[in-house]
Structures are given as structure tokens and as C-alpha cells.
Tab-separated table of N, CA and C in Angstrom:
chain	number	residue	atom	x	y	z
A	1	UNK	N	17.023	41.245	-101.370
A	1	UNK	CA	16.500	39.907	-101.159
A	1	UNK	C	16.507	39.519	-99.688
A	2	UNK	N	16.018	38.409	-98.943
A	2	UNK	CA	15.486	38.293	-97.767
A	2	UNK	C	16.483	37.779	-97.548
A	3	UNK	N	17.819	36.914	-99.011
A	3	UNK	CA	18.688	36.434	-97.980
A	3	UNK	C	19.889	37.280	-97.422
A	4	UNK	N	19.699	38.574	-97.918
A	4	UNK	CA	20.862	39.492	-97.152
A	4	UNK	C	20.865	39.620	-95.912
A	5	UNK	N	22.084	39.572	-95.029
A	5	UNK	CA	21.665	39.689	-93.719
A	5	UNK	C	21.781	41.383	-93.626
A	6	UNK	N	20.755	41.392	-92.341
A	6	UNK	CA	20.505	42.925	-92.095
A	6	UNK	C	20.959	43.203	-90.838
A	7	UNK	N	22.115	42.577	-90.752
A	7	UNK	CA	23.218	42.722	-89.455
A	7	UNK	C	24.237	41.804	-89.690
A	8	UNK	N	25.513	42.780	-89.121
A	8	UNK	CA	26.600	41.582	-89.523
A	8	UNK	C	27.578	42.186	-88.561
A	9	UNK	N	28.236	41.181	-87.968
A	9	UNK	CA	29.528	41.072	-87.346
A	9	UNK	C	30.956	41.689	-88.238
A	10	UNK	N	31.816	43.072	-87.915
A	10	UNK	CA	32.246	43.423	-88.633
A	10	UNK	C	33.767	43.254	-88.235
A	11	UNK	N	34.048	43.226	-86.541
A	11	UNK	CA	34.884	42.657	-86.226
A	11	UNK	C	34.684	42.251	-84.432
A	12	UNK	N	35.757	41.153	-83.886
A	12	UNK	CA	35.257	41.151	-82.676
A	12	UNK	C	37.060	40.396	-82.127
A	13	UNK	N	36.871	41.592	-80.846
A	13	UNK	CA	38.121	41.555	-79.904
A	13	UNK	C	38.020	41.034	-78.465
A	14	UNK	N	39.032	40.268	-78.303
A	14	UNK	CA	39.218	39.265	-76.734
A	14	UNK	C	40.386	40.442	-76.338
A	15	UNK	N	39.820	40.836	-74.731
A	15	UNK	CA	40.361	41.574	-73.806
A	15	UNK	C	40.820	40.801	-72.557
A	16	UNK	N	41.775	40.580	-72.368
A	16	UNK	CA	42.475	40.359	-70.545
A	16	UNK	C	43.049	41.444	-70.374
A	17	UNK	N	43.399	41.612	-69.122
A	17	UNK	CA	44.299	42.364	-68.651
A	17	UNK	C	44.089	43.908	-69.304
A	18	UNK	N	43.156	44.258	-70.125
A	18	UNK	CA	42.990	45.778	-70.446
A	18	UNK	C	43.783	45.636	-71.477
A	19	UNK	N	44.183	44.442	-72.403
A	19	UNK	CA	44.519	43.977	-73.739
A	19	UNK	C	44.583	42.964	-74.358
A	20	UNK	N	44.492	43.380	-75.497
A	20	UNK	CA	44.438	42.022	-77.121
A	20	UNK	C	44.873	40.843	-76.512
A	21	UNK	N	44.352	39.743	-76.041
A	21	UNK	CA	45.239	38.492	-75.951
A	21	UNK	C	44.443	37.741	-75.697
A	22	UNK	N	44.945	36.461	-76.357
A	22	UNK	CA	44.399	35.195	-76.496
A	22	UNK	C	45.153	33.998	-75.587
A	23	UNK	N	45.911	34.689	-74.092
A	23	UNK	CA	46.500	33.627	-73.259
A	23	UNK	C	46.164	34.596	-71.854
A	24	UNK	N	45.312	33.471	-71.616
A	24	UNK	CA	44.465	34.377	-70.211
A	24	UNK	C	45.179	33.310	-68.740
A	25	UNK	N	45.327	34.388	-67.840
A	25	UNK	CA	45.584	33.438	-66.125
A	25	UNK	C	44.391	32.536	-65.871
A	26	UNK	N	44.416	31.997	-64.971
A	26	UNK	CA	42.997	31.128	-64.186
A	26	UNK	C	42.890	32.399	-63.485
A	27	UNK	N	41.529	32.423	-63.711
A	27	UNK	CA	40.899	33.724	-62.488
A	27	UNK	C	40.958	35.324	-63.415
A	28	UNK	N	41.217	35.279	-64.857
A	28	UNK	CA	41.696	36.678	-65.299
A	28	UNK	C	40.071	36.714	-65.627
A	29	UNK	N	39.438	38.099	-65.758
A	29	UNK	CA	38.483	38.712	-66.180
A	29	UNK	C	38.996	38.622	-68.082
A	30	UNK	N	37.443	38.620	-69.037
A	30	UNK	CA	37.605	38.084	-70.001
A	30	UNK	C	36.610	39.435	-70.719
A	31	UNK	N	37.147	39.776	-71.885
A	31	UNK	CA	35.817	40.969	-72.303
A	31	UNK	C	36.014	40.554	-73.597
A	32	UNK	N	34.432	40.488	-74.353
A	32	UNK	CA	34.446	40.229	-75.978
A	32	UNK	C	33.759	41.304	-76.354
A	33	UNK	N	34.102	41.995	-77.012
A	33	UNK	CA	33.717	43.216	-77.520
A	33	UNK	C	33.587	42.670	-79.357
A	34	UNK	N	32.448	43.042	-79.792
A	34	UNK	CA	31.464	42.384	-81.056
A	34	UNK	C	31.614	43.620	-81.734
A	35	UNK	N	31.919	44.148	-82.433
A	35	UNK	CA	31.392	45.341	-83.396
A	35	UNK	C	30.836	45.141	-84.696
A	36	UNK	N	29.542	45.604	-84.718
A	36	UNK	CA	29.104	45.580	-85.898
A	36	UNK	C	28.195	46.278	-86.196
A	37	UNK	N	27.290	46.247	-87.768
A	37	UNK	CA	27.032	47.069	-88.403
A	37	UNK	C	25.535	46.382	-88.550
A	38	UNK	N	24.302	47.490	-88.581
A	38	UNK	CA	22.747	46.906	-88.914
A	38	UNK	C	22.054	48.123	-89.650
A	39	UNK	N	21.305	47.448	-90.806
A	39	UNK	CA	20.849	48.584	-91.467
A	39	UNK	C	19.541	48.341	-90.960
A	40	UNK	N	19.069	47.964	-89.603
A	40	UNK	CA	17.281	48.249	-88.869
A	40	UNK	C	17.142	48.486	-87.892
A	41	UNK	N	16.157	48.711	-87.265
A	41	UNK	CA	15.899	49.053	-85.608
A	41	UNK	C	15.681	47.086	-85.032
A	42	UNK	N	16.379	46.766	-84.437
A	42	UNK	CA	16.632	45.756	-84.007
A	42	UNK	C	15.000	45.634	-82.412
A	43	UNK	N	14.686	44.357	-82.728
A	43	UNK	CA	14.299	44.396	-81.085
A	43	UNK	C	14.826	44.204	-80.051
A	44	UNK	N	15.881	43.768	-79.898
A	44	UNK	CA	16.763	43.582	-79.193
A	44	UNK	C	18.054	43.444	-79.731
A	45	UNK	N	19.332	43.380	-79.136
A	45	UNK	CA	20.622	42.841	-79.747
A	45	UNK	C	21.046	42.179	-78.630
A	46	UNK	N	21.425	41.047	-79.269
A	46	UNK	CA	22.068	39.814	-78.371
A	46	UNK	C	23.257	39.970	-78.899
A	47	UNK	N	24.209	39.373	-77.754
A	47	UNK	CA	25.658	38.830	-77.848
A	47	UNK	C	25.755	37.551	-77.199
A	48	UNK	N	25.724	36.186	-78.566
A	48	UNK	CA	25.905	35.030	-77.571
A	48	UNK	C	27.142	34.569	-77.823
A	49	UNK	N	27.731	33.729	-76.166
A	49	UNK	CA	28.873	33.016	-76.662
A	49	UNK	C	29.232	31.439	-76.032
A	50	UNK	N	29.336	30.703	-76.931
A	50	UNK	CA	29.698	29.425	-76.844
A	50	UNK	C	31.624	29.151	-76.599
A	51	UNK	N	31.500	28.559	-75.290
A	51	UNK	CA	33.093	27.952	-75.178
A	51	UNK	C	33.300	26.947	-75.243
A	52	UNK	N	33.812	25.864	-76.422
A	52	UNK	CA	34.512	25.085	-76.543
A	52	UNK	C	35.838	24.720	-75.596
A	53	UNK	N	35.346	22.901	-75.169
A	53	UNK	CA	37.338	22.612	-74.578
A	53	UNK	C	37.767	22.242	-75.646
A	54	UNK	N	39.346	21.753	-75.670
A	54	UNK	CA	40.033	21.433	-76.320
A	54	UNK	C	40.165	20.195	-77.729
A	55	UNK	N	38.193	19.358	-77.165
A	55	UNK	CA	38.076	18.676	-77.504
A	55	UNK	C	36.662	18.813	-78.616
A	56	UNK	N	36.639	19.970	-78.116
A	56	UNK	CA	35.479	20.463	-79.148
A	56	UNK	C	33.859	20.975	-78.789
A	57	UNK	N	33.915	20.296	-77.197
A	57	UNK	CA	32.882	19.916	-76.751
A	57	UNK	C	32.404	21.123	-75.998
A	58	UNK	N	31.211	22.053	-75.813
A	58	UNK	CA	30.976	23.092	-75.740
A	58	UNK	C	30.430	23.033	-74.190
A	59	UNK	N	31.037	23.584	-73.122
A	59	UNK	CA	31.167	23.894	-72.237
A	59	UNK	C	30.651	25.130	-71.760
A	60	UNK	N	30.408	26.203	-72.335
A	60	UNK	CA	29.816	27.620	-71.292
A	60	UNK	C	28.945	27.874	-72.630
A	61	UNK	N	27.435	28.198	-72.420
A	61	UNK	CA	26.969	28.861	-73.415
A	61	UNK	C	26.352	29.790	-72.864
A	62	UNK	N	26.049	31.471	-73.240
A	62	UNK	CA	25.262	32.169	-72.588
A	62	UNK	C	25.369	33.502	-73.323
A	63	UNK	N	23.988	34.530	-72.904
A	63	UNK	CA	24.199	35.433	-73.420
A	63	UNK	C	23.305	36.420	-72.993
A	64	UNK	N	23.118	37.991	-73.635
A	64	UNK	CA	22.878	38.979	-72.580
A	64	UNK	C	21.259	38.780	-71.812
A	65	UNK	N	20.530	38.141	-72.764
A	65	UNK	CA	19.504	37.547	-71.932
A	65	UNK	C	19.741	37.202	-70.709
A	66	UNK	N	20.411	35.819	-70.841
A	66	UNK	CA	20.415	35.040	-70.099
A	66	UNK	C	20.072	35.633	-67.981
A	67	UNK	N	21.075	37.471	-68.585
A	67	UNK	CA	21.390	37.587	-67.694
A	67	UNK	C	20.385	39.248	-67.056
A	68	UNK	N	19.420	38.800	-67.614
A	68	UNK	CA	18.096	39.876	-67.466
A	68	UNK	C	18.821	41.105	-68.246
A	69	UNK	N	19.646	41.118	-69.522
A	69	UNK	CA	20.032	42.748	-69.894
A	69	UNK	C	19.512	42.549	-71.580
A	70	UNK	N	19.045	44.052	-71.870
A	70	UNK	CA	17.878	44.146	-72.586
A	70	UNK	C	18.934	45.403	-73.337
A	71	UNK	N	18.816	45.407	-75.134
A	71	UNK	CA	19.038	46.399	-75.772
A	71	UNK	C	18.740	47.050	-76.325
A	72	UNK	N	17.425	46.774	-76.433
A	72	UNK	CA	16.555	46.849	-78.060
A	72	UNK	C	15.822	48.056	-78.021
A	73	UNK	N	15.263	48.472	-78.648
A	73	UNK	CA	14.254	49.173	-79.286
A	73	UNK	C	14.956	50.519	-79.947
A	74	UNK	N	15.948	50.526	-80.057
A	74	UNK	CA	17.072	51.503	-80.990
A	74	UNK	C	17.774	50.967	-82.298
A	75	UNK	N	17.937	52.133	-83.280
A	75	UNK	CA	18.505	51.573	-84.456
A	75	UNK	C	19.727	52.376	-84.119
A	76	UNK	N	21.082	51.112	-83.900
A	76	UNK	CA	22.134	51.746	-84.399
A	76	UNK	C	22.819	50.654	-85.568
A	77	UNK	N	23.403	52.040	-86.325
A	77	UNK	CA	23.973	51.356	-87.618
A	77	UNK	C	25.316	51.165	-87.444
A	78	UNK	N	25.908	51.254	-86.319
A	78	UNK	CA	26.975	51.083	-86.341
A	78	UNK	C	27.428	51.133	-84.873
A	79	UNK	N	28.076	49.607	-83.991
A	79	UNK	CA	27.935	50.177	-82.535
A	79	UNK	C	29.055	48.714	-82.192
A	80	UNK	N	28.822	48.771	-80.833
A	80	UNK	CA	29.761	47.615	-80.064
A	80	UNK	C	29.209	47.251	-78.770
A	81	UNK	N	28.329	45.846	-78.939
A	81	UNK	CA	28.229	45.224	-77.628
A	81	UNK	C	29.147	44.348	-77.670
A	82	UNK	N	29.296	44.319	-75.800
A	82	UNK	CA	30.341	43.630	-75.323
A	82	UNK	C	29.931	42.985	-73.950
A	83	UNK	N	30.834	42.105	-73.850
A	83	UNK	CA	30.277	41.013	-72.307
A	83	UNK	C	31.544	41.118	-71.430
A	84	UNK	N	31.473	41.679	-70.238
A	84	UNK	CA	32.713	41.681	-69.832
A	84	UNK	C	32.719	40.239	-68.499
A	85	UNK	N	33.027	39.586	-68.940
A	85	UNK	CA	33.494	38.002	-67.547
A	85	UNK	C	33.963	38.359	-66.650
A	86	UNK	N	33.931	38.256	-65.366
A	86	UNK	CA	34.724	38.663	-64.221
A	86	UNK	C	34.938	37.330	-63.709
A	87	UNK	N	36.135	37.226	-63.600
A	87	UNK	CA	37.157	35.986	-62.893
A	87	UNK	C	36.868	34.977	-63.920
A	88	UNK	N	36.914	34.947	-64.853
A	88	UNK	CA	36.664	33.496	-65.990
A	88	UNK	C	37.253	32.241	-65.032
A	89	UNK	N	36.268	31.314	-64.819
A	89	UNK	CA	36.970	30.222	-63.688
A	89	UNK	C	37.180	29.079	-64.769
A	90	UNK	N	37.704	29.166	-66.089
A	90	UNK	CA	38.164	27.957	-66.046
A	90	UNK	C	39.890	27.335	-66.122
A	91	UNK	N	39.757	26.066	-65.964
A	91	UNK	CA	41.016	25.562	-65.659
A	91	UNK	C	42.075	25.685	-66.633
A	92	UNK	N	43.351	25.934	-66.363
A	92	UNK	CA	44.775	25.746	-68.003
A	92	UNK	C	43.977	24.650	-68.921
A	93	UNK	N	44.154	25.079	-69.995
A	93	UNK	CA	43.785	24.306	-71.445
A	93	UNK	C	43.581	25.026	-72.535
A	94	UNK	N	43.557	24.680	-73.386
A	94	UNK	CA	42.856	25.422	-74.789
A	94	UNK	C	41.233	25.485	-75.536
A	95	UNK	N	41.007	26.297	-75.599
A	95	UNK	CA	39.580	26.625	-75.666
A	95	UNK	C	39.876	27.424	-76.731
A	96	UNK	N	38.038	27.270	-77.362
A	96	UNK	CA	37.641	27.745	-78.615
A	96	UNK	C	36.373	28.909	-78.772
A	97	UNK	N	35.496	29.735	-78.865
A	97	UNK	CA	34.812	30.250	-78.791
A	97	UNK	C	33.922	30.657	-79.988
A	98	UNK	N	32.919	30.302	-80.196
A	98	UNK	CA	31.468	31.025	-81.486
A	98	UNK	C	31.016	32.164	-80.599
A	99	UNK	N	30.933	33.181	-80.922
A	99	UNK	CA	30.258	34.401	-81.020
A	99	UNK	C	28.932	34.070	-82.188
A	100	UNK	N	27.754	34.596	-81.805
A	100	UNK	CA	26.153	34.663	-82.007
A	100	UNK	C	26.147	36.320	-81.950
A	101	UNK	N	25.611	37.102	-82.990
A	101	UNK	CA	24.819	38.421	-82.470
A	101	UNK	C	23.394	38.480	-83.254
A	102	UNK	N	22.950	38.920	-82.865
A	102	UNK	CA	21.180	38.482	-83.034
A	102	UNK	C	20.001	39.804	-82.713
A	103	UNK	N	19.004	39.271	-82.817
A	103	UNK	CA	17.998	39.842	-82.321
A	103	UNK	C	16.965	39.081	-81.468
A	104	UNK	N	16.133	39.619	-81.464
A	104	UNK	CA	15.592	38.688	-80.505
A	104	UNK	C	14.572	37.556	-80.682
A	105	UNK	N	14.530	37.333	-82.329
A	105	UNK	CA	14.021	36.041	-82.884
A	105	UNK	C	15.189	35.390	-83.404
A	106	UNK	N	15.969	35.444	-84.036
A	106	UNK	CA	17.293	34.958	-84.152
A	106	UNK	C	18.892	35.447	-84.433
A	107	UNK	N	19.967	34.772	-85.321
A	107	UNK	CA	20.945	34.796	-85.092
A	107	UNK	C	21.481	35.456	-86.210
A	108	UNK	N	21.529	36.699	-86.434
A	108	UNK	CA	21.820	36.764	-87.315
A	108	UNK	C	23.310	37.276	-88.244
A	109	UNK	N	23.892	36.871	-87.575
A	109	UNK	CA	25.604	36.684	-88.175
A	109	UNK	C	26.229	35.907	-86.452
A	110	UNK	N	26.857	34.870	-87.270
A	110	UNK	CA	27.667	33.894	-86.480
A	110	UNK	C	29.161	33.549	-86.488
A	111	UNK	N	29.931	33.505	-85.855
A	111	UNK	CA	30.916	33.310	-86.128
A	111	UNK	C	31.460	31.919	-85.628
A	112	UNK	N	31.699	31.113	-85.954
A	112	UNK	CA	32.316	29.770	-85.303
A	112	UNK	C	33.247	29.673	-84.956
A	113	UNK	N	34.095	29.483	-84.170
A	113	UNK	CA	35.660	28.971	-83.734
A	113	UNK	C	36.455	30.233	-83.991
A	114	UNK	N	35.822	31.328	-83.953
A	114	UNK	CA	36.666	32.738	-83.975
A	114	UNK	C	37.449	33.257	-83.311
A	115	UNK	N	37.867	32.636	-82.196
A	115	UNK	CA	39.036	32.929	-81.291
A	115	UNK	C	39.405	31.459	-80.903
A	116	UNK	N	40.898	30.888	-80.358
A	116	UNK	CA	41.011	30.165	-79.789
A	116	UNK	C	42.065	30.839	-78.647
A	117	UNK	N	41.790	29.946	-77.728
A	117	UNK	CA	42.928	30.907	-76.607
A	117	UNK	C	43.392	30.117	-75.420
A	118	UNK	N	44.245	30.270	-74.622
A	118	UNK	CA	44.550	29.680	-73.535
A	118	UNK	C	44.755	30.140	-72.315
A	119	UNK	N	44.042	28.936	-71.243
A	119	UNK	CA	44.113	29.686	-69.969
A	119	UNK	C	45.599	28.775	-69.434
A	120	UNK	N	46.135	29.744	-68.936
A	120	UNK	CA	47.434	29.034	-68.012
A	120	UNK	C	47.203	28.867	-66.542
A	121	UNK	N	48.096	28.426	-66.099
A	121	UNK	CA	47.734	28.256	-64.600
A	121	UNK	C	48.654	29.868	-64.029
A	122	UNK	N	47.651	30.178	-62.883
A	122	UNK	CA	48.153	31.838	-62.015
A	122	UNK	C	47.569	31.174	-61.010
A	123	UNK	N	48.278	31.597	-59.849
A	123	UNK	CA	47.680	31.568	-58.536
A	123	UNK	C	46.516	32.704	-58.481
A	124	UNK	N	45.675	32.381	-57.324
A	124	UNK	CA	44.902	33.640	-56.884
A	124	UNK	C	44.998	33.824	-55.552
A	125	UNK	N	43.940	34.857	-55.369
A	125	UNK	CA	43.940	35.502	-53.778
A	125	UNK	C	43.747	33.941	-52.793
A	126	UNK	N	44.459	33.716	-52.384
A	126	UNK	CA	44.205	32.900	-51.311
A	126	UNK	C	44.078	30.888	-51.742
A	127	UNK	N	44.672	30.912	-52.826
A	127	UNK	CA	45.385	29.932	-53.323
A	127	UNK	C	46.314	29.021	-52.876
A	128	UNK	N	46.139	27.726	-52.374
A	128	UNK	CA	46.404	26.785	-51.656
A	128	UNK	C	47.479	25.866	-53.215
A	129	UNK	N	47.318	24.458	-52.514
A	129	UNK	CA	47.657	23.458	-53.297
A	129	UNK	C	46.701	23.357	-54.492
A	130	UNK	N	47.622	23.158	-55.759
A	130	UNK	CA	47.137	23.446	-57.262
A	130	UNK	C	45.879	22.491	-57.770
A	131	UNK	N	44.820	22.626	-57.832
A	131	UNK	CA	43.378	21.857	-58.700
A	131	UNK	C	43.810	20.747	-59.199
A	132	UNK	N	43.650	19.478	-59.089
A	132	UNK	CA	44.024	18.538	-59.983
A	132	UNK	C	43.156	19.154	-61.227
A	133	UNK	N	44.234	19.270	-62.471
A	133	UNK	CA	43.295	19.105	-63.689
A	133	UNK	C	42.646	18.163	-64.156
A	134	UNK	N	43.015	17.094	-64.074
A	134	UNK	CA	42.180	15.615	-64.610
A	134	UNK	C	40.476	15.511	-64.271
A	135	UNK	N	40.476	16.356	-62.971
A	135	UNK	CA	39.090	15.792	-62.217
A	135	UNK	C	38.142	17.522	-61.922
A	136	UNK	N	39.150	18.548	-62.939
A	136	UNK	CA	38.260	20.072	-62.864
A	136	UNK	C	38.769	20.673	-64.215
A	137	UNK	N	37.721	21.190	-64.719
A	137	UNK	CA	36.925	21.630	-65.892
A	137	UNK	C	36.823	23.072	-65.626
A	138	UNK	N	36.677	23.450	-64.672
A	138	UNK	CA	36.553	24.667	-64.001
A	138	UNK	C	36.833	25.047	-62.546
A	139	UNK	N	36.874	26.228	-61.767
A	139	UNK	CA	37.021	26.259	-60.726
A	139	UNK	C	36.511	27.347	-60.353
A	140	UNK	N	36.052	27.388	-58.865
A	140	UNK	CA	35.690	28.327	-58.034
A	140	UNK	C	36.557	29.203	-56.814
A	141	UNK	N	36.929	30.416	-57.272
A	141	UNK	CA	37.759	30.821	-56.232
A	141	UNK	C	37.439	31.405	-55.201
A	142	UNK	N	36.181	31.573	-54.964
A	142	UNK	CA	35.268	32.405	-53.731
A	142	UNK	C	34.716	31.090	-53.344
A	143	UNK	N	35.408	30.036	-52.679
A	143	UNK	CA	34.719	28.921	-52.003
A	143	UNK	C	35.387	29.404	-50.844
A	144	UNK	N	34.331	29.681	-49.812
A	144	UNK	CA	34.994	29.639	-47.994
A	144	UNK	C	34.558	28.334	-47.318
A	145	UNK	N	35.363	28.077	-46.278
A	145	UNK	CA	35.609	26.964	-45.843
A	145	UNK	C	35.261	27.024	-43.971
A	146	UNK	N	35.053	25.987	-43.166
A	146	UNK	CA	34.838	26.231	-41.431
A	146	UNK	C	34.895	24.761	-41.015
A	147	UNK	N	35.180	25.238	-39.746
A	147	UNK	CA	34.994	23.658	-38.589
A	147	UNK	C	34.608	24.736	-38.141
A	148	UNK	N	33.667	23.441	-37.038
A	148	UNK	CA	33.556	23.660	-35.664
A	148	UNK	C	33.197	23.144	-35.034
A	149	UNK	N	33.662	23.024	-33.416
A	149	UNK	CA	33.563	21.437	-33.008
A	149	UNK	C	31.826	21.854	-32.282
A	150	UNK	N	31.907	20.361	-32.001
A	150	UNK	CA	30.616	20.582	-31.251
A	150	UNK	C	30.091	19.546	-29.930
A	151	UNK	N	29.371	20.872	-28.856
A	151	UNK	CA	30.036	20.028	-27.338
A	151	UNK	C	28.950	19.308	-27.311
């Protein structure tokens, strides 16, 4: 029947640090690795992911599109895309995440609120006085800075 899905999410793992964990530094690299199973030649395969703050309210959405990368025109029945984040900039709090894997007309197995996790506060390379949290949501750690006078 048409309503079987013909792809499905079979399991999916949060990586820091080169392991399982769901309590990440400010500044840690973030990898979601999706595994799953399709009985067609897909036109593409997407991996989307939505981040929830603490409050529910969805804050990062994106996915391999987004970022000019293309999978499609292969049938595997059995495989693992994954998104690897480098420096995840957001601030200590608790966050939630939906995983999307798809094709390239739609979504076809979703997961909602399938991880929750926390970022703590870590210093980084060249880390001054601490972000007010109240007034950052996120942060940038490759901001450079200059004076210079002028005669």
C-alpha cells in the first residue's frame, strides 16, 4: 500500500568528542549519524535537522542541501548518512533535536525530539571574559578584533 514508508530511520547516534554523548562543551564539534534502511533508488537522500532551545522554540534548521551536497541517484538498502558540525556555537542550555531523512520531494521518516542534550560552558582558544547568557543564544569564536589610531 502507498501508505508504507519506503524508507525508514532505523537508528540514529549523537557524537562529541569521538563518542556517544548527549553533554557537549561550547565550541565541541557535533556528528549525527542517521542509519537507515530503503527498499528504492532514492533521488536524493536528505538528512534534516531541527534544534530546539529549552523552550521548545526551534532555533537551527538545516540540511545536506542546504549546503550544495547531493546523494542521490543510488539504491542503498541499507547505509548511514551523517552531518558532522564543526564548533557547534551554541551557548550552555538544553536543547532538543528532530531528525528528517527524505528524498528529494519529501520526508520520509521523522523523528521528533529524538535526542535531548546539553551544552555546558568550556572555554576556547582564545577565550576572554564569559558571554552573558541572558543576551546570547549562540556564539562566535572566530570573531577577530583591531584599533587603530588615526593621524
Amino acid at each position: 500500500p502507498a501508505s508504507q514508508k519506503k524508507a525508514q530511520i532505523t537508528r540514529i547516534e549523537l557524537i562529541s568528542e569521538e563518542r556517544p554523548s548527549t553533554t557537549l562543551g561550547m565550541g565541541a564539534d557535533l556528528k549525527v549519524k542517521l542509519h537507515f534502511r530503503a527498499d528504492l533508488a532514492m533521488e536524493d537522500y536528505l538528512l534534516g535537522l531541527v534544534v530546539h532551545d529549552a523552550f521548545g522554540t526551534p532555533i537551527l534548521f538545516f540540511n545536506n542541501r542546504n549546503y550544495g551536497v547531493s546523494f542521490g541517484g543510488q539504491k542503498i538498502e541499507e547505509g548511514v548518512i551523517a552531518a558532522h558540525i564543526r564548533r557547534l556555537n551554541l551557548m550552555p542550555g538544553f536543547y532538543s533535536m528532530d531528525v528528517h531523512f527524505g528524498s528529494l520531494f519529501e520526508d520520509l521518516d521523522v523523528k521528533k525530539s529524538c535526542f535531548e542534550f546539553q551544552v555546558i560552558y568550556r572555554t576556547f582558544e582564545g577565550a576572554g571574559e564569559p558571554l552573558r547568557e541572558e543576551f546570547n543564544r549562540v556564539f562566535y569564536p572566530d570573531i577577530s578584533w583591531s584599533i587603530e589610531a588615526k593621524r
